[in-house]
CSV table of C-alpha atoms and ligand atoms in Angstrom, one decimal:
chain,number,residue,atom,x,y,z
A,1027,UNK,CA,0.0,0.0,0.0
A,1028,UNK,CA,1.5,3.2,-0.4
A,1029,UNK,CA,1.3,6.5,1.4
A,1030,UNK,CA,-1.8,8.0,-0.5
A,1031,UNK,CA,-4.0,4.9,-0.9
A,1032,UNK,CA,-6.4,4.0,2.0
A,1033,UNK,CA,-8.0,1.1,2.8
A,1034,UNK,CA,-11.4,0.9,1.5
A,1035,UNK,CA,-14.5,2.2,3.9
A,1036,UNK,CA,-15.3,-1.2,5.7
A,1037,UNK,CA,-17.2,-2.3,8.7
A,1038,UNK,CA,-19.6,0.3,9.6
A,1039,UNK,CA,-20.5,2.9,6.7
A,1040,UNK,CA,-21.9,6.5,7.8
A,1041,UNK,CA,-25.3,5.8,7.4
A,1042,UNK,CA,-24.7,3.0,10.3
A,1043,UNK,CA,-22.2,5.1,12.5
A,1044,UNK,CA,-24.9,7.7,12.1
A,1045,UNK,CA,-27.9,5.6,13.3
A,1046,UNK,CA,-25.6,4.2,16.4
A,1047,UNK,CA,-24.8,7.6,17.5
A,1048,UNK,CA,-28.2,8.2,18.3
A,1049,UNK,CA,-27.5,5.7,21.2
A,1050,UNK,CA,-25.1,8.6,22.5
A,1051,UNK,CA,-26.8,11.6,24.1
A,1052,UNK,CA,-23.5,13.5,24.9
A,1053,UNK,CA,-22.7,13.1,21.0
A,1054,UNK,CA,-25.8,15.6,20.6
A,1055,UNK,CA,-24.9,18.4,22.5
A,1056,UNK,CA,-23.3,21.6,21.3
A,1057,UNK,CA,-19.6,23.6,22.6
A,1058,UNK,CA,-18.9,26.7,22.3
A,1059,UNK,CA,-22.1,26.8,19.2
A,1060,UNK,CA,-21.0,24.5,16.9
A,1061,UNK,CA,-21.7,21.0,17.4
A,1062,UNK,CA,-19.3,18.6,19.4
A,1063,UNK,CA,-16.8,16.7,17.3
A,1064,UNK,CA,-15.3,14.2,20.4
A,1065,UNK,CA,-11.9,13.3,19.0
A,1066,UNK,CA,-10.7,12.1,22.4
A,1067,UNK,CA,-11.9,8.7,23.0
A,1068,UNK,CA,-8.5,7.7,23.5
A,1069,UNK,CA,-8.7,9.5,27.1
A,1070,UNK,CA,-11.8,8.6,27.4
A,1071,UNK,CA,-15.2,7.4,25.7
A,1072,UNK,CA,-18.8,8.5,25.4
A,1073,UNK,CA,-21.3,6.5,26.6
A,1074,UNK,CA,-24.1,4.6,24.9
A,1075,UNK,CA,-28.2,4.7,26.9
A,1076,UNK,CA,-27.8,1.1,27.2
A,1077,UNK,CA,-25.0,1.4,29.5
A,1078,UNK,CA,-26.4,4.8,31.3
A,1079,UNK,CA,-29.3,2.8,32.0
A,1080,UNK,CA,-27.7,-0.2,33.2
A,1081,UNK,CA,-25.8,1.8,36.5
A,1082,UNK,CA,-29.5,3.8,37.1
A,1083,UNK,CA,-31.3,0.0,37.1
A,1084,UNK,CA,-28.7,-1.4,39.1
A,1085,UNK,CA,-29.0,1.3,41.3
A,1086,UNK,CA,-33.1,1.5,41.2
A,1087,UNK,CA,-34.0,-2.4,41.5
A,1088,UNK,CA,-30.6,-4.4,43.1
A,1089,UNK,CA,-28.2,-1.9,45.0
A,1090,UNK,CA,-27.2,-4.4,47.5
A,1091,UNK,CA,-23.3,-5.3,49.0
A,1092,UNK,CA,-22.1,-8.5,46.4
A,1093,UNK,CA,-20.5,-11.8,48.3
A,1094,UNK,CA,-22.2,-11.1,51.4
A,1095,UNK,CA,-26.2,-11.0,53.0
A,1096,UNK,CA,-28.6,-13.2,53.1
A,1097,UNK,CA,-31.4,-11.3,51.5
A,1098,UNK,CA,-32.3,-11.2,47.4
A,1099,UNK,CA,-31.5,-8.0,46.9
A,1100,UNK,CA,-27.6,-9.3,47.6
A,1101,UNK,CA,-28.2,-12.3,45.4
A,1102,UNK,CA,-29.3,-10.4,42.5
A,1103,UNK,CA,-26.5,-8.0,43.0
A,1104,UNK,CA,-24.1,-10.6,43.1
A,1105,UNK,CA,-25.3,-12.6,40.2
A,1106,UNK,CA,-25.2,-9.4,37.9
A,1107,UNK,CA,-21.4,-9.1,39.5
A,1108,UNK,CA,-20.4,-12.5,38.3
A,1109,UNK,CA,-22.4,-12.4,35.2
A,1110,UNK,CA,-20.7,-9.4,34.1
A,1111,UNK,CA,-17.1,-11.1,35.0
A,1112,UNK,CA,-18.2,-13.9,32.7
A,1113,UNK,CA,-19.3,-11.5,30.1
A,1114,UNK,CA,-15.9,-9.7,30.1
A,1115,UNK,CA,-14.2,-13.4,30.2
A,1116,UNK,CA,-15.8,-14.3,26.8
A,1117,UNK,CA,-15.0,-10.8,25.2
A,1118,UNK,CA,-11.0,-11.2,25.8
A,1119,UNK,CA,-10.9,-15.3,25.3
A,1120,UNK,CA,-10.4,-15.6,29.4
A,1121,UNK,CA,-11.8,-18.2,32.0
A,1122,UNK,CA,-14.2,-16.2,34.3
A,1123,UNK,CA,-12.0,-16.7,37.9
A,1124,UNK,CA,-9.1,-15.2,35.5
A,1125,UNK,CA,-10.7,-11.6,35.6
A,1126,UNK,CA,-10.4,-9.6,38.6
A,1127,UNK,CA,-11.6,-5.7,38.5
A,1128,UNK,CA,-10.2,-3.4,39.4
A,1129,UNK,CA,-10.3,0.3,39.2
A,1130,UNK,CA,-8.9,1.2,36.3
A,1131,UNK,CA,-5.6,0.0,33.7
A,1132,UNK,CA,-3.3,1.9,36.3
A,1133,UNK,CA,-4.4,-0.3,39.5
A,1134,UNK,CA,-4.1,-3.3,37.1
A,1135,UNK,CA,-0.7,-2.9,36.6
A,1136,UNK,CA,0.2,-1.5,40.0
A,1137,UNK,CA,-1.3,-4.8,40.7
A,1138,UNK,CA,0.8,-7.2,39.6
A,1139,UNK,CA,3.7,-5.1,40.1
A,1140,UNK,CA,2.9,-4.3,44.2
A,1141,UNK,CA,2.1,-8.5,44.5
A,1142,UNK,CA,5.5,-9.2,42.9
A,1143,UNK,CA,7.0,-7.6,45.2
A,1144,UNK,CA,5.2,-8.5,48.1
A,1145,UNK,CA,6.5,-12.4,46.9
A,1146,UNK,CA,10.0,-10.8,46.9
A,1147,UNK,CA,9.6,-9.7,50.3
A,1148,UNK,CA,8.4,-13.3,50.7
A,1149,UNK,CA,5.0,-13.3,51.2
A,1150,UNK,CA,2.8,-15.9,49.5
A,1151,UNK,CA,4.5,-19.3,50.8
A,1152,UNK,CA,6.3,-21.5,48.4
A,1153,UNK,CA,3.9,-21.0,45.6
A,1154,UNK,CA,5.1,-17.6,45.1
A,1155,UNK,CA,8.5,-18.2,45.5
A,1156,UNK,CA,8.4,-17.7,41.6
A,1157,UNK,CA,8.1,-14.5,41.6
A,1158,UNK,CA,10.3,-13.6,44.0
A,1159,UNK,CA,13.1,-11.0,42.4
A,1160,UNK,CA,16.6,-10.5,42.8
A,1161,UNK,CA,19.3,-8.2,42.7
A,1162,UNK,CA,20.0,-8.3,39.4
A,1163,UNK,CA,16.8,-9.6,37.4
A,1164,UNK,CA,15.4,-7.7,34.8
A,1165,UNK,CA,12.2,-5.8,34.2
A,1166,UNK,CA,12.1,-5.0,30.6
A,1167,UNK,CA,9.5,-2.2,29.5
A,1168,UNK,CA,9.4,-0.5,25.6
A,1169,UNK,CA,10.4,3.0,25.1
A,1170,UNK,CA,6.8,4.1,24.4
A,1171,UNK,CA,4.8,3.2,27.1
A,1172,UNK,CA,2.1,4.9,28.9
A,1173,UNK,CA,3.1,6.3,32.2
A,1174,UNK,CA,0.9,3.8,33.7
A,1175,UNK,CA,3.1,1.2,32.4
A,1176,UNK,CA,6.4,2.4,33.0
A,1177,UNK,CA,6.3,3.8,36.8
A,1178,UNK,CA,4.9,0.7,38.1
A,1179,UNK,CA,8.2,-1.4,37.1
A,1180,UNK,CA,10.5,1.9,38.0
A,1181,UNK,CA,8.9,1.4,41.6
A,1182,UNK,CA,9.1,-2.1,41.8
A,1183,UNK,CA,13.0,-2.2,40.5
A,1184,UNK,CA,13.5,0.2,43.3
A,1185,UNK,CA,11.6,-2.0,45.6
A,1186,UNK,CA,13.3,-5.3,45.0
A,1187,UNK,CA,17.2,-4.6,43.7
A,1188,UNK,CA,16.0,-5.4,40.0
A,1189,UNK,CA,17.0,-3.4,37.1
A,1190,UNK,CA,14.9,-1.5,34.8
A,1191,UNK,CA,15.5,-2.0,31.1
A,1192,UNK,CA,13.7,-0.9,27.8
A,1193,UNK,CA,13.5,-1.8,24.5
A,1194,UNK,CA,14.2,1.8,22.4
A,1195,UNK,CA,11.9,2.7,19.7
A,1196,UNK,CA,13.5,3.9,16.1
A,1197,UNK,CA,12.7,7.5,14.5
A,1198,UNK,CA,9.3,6.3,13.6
A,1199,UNK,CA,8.4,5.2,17.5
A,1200,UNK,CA,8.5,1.4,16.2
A,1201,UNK,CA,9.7,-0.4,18.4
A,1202,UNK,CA,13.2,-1.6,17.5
A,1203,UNK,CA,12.9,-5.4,17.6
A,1204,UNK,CA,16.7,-5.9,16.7
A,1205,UNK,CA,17.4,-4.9,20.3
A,1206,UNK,CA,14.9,-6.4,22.0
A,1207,UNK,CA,16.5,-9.8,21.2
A,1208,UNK,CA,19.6,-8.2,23.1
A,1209,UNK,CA,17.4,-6.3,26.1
A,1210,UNK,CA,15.4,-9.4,26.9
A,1211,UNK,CA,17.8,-12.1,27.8
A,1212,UNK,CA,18.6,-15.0,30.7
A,1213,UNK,CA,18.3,-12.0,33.6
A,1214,UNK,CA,14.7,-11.0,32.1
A,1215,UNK,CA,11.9,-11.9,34.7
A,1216,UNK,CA,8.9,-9.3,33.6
A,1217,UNK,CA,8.2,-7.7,30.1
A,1218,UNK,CA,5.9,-4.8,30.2
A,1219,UNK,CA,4.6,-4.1,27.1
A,1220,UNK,CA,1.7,-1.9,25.0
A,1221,UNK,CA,-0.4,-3.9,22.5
A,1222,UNK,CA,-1.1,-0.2,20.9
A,1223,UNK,CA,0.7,3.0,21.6
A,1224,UNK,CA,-1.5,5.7,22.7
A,1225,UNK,CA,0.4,8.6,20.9
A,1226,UNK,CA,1.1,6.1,18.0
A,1227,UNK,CA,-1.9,4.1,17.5
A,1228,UNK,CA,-0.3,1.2,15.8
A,1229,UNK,CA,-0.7,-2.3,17.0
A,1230,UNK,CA,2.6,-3.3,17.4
A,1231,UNK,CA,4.2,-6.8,17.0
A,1232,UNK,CA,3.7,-8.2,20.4
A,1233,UNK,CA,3.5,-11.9,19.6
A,1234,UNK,CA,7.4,-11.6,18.3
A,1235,UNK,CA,8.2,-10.4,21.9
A,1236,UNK,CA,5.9,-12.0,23.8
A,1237,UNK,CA,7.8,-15.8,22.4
A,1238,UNK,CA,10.6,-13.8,23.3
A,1239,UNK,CA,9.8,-13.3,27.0
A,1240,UNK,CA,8.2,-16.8,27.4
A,1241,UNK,CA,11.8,-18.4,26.2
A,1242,UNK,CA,13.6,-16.9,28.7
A,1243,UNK,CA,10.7,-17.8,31.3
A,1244,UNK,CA,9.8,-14.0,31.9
A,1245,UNK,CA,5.8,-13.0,33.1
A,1246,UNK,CA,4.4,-11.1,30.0
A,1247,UNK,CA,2.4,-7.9,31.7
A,1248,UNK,CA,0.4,-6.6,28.6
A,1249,UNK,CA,-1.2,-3.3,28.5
A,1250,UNK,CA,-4.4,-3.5,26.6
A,1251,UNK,CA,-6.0,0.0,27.4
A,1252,UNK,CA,-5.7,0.6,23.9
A,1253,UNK,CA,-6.7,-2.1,21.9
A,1254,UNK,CA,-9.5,-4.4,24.1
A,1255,UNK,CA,-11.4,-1.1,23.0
A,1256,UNK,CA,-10.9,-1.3,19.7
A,1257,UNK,CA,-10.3,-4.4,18.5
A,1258,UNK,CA,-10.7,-8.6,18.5
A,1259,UNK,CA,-8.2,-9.3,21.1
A,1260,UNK,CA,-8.1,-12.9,23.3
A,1261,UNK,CA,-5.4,-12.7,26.0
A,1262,UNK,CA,-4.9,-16.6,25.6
A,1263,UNK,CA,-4.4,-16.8,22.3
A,1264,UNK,CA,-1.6,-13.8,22.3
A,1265,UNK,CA,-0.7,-16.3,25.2
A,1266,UNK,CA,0.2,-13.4,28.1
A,1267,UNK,CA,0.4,-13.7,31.1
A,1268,UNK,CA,-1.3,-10.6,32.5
A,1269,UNK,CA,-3.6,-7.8,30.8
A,1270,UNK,CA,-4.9,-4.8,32.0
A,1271,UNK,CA,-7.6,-2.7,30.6
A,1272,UNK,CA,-10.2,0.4,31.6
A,1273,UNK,CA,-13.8,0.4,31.4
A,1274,UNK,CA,-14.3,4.1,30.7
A,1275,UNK,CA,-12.3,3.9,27.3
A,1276,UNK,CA,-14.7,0.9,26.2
A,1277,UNK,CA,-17.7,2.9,26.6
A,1278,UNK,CA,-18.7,2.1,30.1
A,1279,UNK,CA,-18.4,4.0,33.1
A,1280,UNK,CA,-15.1,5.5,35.3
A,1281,UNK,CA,-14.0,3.2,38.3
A,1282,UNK,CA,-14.0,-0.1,36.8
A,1283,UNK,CA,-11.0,-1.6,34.8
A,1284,UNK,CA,-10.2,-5.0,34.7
A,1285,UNK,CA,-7.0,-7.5,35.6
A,1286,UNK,CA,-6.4,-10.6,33.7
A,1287,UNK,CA,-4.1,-13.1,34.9
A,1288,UNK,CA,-3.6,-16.5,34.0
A,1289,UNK,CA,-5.3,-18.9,36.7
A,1290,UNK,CA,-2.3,-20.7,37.9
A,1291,UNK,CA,-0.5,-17.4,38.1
A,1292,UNK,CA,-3.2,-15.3,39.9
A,1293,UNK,CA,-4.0,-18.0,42.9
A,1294,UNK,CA,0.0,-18.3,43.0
A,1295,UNK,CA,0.6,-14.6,43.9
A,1296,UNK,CA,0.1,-13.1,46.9
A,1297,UNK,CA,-2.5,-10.5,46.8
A,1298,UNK,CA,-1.9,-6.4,46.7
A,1299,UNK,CA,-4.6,-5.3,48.8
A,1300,UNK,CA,-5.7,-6.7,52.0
A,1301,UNK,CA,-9.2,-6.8,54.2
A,1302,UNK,CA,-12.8,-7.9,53.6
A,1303,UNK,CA,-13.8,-10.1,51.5
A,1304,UNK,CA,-10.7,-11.6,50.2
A,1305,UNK,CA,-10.4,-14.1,53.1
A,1306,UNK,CA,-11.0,-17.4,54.5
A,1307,UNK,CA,-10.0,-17.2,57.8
A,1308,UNK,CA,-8.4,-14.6,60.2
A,1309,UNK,CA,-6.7,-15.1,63.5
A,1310,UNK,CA,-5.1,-12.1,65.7
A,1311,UNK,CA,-2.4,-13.1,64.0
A,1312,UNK,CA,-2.2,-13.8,60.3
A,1313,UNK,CA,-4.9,-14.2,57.6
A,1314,UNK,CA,-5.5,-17.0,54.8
A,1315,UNK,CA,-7.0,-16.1,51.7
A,1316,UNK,CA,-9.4,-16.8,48.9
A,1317,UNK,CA,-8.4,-18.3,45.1
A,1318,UNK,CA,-8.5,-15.5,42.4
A,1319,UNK,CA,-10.1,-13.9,41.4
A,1320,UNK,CA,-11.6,-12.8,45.4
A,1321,UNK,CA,-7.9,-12.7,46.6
A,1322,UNK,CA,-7.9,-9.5,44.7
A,1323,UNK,CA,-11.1,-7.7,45.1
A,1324,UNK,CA,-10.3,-6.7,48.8
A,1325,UNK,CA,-13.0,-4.5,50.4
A,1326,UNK,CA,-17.0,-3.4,49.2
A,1327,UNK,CA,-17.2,-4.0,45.5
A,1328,UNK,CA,-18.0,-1.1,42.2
A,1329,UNK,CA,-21.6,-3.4,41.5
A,1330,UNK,CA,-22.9,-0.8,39.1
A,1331,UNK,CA,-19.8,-0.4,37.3
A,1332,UNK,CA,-18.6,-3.6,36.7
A,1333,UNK,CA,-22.6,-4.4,35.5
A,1334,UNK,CA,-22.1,-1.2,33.4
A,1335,UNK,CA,-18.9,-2.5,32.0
A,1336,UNK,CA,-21.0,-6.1,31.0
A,1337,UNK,CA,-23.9,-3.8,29.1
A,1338,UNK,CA,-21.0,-2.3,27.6
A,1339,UNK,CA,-19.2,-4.9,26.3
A,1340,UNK,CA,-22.9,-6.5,25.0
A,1341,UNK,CA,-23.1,-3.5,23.0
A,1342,UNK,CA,-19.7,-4.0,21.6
A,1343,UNK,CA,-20.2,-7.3,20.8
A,1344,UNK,CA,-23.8,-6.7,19.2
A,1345,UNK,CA,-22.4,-4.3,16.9
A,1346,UNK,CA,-19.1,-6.8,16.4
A,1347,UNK,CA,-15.9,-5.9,17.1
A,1348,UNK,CA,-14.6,-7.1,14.0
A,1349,UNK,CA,-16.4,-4.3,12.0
A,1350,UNK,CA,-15.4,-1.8,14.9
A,1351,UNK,CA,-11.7,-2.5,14.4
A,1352,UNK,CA,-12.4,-2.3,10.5
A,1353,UNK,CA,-14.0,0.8,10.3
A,1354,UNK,CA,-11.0,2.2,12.7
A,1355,UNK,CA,-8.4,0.9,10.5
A,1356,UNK,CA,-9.8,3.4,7.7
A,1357,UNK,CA,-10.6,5.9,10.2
A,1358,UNK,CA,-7.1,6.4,11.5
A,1359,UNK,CA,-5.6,5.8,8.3
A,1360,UNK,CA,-7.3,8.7,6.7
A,1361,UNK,CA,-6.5,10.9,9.9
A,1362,UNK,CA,-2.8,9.8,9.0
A,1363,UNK,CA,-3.1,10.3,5.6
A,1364,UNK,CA,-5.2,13.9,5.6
A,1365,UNK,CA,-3.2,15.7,8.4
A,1366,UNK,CA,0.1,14.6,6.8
A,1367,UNK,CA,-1.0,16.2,3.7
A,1368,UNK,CA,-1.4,19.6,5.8
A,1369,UNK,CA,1.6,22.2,5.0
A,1370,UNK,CA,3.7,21.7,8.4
A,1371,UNK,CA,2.2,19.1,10.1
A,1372,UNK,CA,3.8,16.1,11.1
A,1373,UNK,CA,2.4,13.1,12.2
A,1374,UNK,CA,4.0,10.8,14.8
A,1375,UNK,CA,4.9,7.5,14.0
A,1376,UNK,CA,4.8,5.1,10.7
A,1377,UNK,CA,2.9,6.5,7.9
A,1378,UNK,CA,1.7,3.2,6.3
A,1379,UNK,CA,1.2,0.9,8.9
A,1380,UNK,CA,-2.3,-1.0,8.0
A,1381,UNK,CA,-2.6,-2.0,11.3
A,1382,UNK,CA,-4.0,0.8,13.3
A,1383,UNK,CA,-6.6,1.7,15.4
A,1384,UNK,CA,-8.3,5.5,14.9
A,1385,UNK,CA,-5.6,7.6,16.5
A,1386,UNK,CA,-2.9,9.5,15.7
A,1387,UNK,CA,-0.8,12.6,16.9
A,1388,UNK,CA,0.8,15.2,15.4
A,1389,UNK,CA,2.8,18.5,15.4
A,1390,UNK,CA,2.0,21.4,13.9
A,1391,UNK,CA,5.3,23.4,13.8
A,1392,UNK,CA,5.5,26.4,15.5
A,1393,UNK,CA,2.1,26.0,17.4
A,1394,UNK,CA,2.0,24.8,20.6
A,1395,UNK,CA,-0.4,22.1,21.3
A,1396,UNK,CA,-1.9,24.2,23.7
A,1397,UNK,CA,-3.0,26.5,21.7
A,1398,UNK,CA,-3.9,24.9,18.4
A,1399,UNK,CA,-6.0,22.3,21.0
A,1400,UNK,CA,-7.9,26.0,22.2
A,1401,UNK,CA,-8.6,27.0,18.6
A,1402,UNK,CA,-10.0,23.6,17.9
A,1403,UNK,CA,-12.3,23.6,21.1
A,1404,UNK,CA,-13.5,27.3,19.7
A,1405,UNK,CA,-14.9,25.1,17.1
A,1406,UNK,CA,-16.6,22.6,18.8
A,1407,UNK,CA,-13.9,19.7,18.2
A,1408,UNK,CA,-12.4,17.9,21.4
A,1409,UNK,CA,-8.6,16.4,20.7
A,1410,UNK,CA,-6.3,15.6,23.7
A,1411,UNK,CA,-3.6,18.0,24.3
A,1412,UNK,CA,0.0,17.2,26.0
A,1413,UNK,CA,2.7,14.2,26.4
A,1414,UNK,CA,-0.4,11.5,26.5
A,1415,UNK,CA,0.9,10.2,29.8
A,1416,UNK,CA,3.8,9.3,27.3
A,1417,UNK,CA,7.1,12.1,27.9
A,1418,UNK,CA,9.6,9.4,27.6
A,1419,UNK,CA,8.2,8.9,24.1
A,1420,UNK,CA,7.6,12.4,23.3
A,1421,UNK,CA,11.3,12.8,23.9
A,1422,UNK,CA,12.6,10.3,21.7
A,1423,UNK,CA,10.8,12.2,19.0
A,1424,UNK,CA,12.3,15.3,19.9
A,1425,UNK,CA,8.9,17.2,21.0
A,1426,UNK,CA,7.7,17.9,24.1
A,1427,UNK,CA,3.5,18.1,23.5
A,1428,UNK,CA,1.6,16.8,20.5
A,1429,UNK,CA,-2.1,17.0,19.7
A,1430,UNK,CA,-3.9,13.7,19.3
A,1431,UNK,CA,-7.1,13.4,17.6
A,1432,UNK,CA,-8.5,9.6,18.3
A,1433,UNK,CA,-12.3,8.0,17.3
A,1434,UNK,CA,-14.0,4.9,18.0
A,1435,UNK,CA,-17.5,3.3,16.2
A,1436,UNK,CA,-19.4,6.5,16.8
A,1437,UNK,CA,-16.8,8.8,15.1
A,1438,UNK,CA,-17.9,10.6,11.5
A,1439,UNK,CA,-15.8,11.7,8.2
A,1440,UNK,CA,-17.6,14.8,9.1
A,1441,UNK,CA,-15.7,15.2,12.0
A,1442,UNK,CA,-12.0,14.8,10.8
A,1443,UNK,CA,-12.6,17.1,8.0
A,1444,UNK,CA,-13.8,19.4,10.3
A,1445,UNK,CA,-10.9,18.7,12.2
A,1446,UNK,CA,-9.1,19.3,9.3
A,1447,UNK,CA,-9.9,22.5,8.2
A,1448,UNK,CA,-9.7,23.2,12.2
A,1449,UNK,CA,-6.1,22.5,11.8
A,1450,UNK,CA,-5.9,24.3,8.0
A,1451,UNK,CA,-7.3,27.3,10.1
A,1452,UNK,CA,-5.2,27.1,13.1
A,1453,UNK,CA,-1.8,26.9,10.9
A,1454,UNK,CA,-2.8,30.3,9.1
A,1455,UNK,CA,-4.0,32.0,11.9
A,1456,UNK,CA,-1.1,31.1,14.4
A,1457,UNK,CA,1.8,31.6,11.7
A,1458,UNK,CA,2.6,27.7,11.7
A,1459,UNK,CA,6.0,26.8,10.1
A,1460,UNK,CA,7.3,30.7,11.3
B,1987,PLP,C1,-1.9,2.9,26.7
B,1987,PLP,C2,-2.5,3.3,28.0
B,1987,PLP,N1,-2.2,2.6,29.1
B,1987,PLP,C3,-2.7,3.0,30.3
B,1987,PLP,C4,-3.6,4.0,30.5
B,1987,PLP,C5,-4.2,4.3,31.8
B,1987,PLP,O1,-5.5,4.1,31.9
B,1987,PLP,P1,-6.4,4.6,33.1
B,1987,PLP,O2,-6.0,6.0,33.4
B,1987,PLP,O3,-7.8,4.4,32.8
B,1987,PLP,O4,-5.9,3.7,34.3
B,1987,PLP,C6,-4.0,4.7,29.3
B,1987,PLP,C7,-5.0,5.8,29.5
B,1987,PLP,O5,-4.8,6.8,28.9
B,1987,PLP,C8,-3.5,4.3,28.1
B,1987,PLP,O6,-3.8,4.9,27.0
């Protein structure tokens, strides 16, 4: 394929995104008089009725405590709790006791990070011996992850002795896979990795690195923020270990995300957070706990989230995510290919990768992304502003901020032309290339 061709329009065509985003309220309202052109669901995504009235139901007919109570308001709670972790299961190819929720991607990863090194600090008996680190192991991470998966492993090198190593990425923010066969080696005992770059949004070769890890009997911590959202994925066919995701950027609501572990990994580890309802027994003195996925869901449970989450992911699935991640592909291809044919704009990362999700970033020399973000909220069109939770990244690239513009199924051509012009505008008015 080369630079100027685009896939063709497949898997949802406007007349179909147009109907679905009738499902979205928000996507009716006005800003600052024009209407709203969301170009930001890669922070976070609007939400579809169906989910809306899925947390005001669960709130109206069951609100009850989950796990505990005799009465049938706790029973129907806590069969919409485990329905909805069997709901998530099937969408990412797990078993249901291998999903554990959490609050969001962030605690996912703090997760397994914070019970690795409560096994180094030997906690967990024998069983978790295995995870136990030493001076000297490795934690590899790539040069363009999220925050959220880079601090984690900084923190838990410090913690344990281990070292902190990354896989750099080349000009184009690939990553460069030449050095990962150097990086992750017989010392390597985690590999952190992004199955798509949120400043990049190309799905990068995981599986290469993933056989990698596995060979040298490293865990394989994925973070899937960015592609569980957007595309087919099933942890155990990619064969990791551990995958964290966020409800909010999957079109439910804030304060759910969700922990996958593999089974024989998850009732191995000891657990991160302690108290209620992880348990099964408790002396003055010490405490013995419950298999996964109840060692980790310590303390009163987010019910109407997590059954949220589940009428998200029914919606997803209803609609297919197969045509989702089609109709992306184009999406963010012809973001690539339209802003790159703008007069001093640059876009970050490869120009002709086919396999993206709708997202990319981009400079507009001489502007800063502050204000070319302002003039484009003037206009009615949100696009995330900033280093994306991603300075390490930025640096590499030799910029400090970018402006991202990202979709999902609800997303028009309308709207990146209109952010097009919005850019076309902003370039004139601000001088850009000056
Ligand atoms: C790639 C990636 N990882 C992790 C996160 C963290 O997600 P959350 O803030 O929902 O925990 C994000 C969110 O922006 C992300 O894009």
């Amino acid at each position: 394929m080369t630079t100027t061709e685009i896939a063709p329009l497949t898997g949802l065509s406007e007349a179909q995104v147009g109907a679905l985003r009738l499902d979205f309220p928000l996507l009716a309202r006005s800003v600052n008089g024009s209407a709203l052109a969301y170009l930001d669901t890669g922070a976070t995504s609007q939400k579809p009725r169906v989910v809306l009235d899925a947390e005001r139901d669960y709130y109206e007919q069951r609100n009850a405590a989950v796990h505990r109570g005799a009465h049938t308001l706790a029973a129907e709670a806590t069969d919409r709790f485990e329905d909805a972790r069997g709901t998530v299961a099937r969408f990412v190819g797990a078993d249901d006791d291998e999903i554990v929720w959490t609050s969001n991607a962030t605690e996912g990863l703090n997760l397994v990070a914070y019970a690795l090194s409560n096994a180094t600090a030997g906690r967990g008996g024998a069983e978790a011996e295995q995870f136990r680190l030493h001076a000297g192991d490795e934690i590899v991470v790539t040069e363009l992850e999220h925050h959220a998966n880079l601090i984690p492993w900084q923190e838990l090198a410090v913690r344990t002795g281990a070292t902190l190593r990354y896989i750099p990425v080349d000009d184009d923010g690939a990553w460069q896979l030449d050095a990962a066969a150097t990086v992750i080696g017989g010392r390597t005992r985690v590999v952190a990795l992004s199955h798509v770059s949120n400043v990049i949004g190309v799905v990068n070769p995981v599986e290469q690195l993933i056989r990698r890890a596995h060979a040298v009997g490293a865990i394989v911590v994925l973070d899937a923020c960015q592609s569980v959202p957007h595309l087919a994925v099933d942890v155990h066919a990619l064969d990791v270990d551990f995958a964290a995701f966020s409800g909010h950027k999957m079109l439910g609501p804030t304060g759910v995300g969700v922990l996958y572990g593999r089974r024989d990994l998850l009732n191995a580890l000891p657990p991160f957070l302690t108290g209620g309802s992880m348990i099964t027994t408790v002396t003055m003195e010490s405490a013995e706990y419950l298999p996964a996925p109840q060692r980790f869901e310590a303390g009163t449970q987010r019910v109407s989230q997590v059954v949220a989450l589940a009428a998200a992911v029914d919606y997803l699935t209803a609609i297919g995510m197969d045509r989702i991640a089609a109709r992306e592909a184009y999406l963010g291809q012809l973001l690539v290919r339209r802003l790159g044919e703008l007069p001093h704009v640059r876009v970050l990362g490869p120009q002709h990768s086919a396999l993206r999700v709708g997202l990319a970033s981009f400079d507009l020399a001489g502007v800063h992304a502050h204000d070319l973000g302002q003039f484009l909220d003037d206009r009615g069109i949100a696009v995330r502003v900033g280093h994306h939770c991603a300075q390490p990244l930025h640096r590499r690239l030799g910029i400090v901020a970018s402006t991202r513009a990202s979709t999902y199924l609800y997303t028009t051509v309308d709207e990146i032309d209109r952010l097009v012009e919005g850019v076309t505008a902003a370039a004139d008015f601000f001088g850009a290339g000056t």
